[in-house]
PDB file of C-alpha atoms in Angstrom:
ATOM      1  CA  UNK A  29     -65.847 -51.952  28.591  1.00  0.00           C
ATOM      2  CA  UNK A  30     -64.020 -54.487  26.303  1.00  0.00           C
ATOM      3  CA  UNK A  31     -61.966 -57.218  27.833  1.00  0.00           C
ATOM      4  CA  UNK A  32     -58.824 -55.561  25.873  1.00  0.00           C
ATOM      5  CA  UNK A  33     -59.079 -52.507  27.620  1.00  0.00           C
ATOM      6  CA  UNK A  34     -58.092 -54.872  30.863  1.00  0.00           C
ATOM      7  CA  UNK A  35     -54.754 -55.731  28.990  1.00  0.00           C
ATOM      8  CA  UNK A  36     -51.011 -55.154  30.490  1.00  0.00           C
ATOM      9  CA  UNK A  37     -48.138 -54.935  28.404  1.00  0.00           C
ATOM     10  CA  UNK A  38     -45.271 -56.951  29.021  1.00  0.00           C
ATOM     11  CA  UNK A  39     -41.407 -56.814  27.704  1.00  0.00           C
ATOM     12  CA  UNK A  40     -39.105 -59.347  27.698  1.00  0.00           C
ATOM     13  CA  UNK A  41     -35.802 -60.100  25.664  1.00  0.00           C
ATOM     14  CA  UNK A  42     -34.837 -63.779  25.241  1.00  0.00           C
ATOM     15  CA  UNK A  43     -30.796 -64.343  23.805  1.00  0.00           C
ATOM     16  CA  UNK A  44     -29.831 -67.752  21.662  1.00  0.00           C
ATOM     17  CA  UNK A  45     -32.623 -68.355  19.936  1.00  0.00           C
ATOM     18  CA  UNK A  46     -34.661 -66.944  16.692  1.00  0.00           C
ATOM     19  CA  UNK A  47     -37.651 -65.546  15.666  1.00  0.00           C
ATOM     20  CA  UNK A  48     -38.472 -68.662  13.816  1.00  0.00           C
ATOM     21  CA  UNK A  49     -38.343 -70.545  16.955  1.00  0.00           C
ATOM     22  CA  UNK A  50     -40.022 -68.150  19.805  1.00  0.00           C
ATOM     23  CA  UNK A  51     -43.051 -68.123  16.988  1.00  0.00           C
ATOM     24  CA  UNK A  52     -42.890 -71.598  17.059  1.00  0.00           C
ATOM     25  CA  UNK A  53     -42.813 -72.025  20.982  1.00  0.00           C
ATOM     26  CA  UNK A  54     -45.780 -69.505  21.287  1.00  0.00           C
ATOM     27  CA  UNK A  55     -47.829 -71.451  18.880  1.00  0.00           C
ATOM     28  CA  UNK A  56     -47.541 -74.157  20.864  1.00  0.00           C
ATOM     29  CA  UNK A  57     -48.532 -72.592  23.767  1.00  0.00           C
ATOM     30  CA  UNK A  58     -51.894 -71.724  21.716  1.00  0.00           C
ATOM     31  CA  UNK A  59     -51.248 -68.787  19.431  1.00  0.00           C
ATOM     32  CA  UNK A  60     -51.545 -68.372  15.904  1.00  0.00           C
ATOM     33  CA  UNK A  61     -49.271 -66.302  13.298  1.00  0.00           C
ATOM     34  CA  UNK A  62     -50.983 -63.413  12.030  1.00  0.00           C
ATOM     35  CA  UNK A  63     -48.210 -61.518  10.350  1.00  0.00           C
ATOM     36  CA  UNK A  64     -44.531 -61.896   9.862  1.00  0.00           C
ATOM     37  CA  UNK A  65     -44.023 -60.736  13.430  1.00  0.00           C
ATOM     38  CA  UNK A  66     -46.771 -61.035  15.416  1.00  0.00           C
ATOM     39  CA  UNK A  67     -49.140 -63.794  17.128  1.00  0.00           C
ATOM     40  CA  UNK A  68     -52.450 -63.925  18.500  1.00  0.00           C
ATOM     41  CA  UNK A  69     -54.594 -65.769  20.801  1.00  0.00           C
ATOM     42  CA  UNK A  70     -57.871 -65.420  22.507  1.00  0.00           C
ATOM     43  CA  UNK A  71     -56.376 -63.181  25.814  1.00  0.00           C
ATOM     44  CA  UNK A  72     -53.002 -62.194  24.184  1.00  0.00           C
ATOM     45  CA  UNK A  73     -50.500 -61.329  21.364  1.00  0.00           C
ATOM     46  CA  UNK A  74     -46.884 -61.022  21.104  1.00  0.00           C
ATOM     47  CA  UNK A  75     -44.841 -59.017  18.817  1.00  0.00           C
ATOM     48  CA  UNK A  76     -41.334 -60.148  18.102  1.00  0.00           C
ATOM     49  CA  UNK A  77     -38.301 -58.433  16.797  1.00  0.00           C
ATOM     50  CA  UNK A  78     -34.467 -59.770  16.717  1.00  0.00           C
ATOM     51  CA  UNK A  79     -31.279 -58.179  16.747  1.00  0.00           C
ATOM     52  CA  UNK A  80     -27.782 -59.170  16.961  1.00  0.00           C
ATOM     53  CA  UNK A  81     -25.820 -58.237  20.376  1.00  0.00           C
ATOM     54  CA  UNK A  82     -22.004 -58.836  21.298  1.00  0.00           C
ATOM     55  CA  UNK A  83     -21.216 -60.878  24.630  1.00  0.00           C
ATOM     56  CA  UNK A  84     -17.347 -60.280  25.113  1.00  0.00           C
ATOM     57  CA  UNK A  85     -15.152 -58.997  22.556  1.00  0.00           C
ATOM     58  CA  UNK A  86     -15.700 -61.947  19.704  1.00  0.00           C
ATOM     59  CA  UNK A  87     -19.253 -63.803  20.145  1.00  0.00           C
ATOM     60  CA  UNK A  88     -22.526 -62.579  19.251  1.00  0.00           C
ATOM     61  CA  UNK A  89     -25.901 -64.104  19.513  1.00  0.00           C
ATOM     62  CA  UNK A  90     -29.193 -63.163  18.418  1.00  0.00           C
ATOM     63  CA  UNK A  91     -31.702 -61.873  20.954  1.00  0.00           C
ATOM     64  CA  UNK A  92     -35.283 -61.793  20.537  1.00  0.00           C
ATOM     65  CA  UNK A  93     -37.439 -59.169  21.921  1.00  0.00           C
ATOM     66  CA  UNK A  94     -40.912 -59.742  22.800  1.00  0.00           C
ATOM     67  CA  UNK A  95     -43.883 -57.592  23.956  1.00  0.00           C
ATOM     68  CA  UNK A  96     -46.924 -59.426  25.190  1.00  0.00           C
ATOM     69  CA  UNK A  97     -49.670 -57.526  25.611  1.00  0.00           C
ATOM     70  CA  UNK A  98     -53.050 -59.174  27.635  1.00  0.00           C
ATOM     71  CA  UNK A  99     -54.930 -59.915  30.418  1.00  0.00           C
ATOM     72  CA  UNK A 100     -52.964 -59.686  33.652  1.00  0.00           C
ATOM     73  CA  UNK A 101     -53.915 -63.260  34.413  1.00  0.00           C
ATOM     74  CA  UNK A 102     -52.842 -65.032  31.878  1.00  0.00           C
ATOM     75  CA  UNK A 103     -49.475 -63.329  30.947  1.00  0.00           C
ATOM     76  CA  UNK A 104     -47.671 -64.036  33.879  1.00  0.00           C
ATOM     77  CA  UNK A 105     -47.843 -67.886  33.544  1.00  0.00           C
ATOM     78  CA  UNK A 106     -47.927 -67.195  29.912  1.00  0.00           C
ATOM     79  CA  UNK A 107     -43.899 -65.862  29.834  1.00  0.00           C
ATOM     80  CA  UNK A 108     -42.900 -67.928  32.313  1.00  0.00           C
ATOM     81  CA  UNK A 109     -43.791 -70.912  30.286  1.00  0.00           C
ATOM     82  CA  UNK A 110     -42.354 -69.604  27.258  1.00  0.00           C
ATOM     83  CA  UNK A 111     -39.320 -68.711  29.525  1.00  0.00           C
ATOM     84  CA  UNK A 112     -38.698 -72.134  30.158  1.00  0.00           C
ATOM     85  CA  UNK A 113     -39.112 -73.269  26.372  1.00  0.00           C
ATOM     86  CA  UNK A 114     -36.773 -70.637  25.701  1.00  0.00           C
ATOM     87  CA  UNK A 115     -34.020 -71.063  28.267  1.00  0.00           C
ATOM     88  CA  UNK A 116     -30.466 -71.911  27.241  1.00  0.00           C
ATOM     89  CA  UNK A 117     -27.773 -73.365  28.770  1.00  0.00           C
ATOM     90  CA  UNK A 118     -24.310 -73.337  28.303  1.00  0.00           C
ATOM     91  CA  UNK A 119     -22.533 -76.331  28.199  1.00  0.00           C
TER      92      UNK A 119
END
């Protein structure tokens, strides 16, 4: 059995900041760009798309969707340290 077959998927949806910079915050957590929307390391990837949602009747922001897939182990820590990279508050 190959350690991928182990793997959980995970979805999570991040609002105020882009693509550009969750792929930046998940290479620095030890991933590497493999395609326009997608990153890999050893024990897991994460696929990225964006869209555009509406908070009240005049401000939109962009929200990034990711899907981690990997071990079980690792993911958990994994988001929550992106989490906190990703986190904005208002001001």
């Amino acid at each position: 059995m190959s350690a991928k077959e182990n793997w959980v998927r995970r979805e999570r949806s991040f609002r105020g900041i882009s693509a550009r910079l969750a792929i930046n915050y998940l290479e620095n957590l030890g991933a590497e760009q493999v395609d326009d929307d997608r990153v890999a390391a050893d024990d897991w990837t994460a696929t990225l798309s964006s869209q555009t949602v509406g908070i009240g009747p005049s401000v939109s922001l962009t929200q990034v969707d990711l899907v981690f897939e990997g071990d079980p182990g690792v993911l958990d820590s994994l988001i929550e340290r992106f989490a906190q990279k990703a986190m904005r508050a208002g001001g």
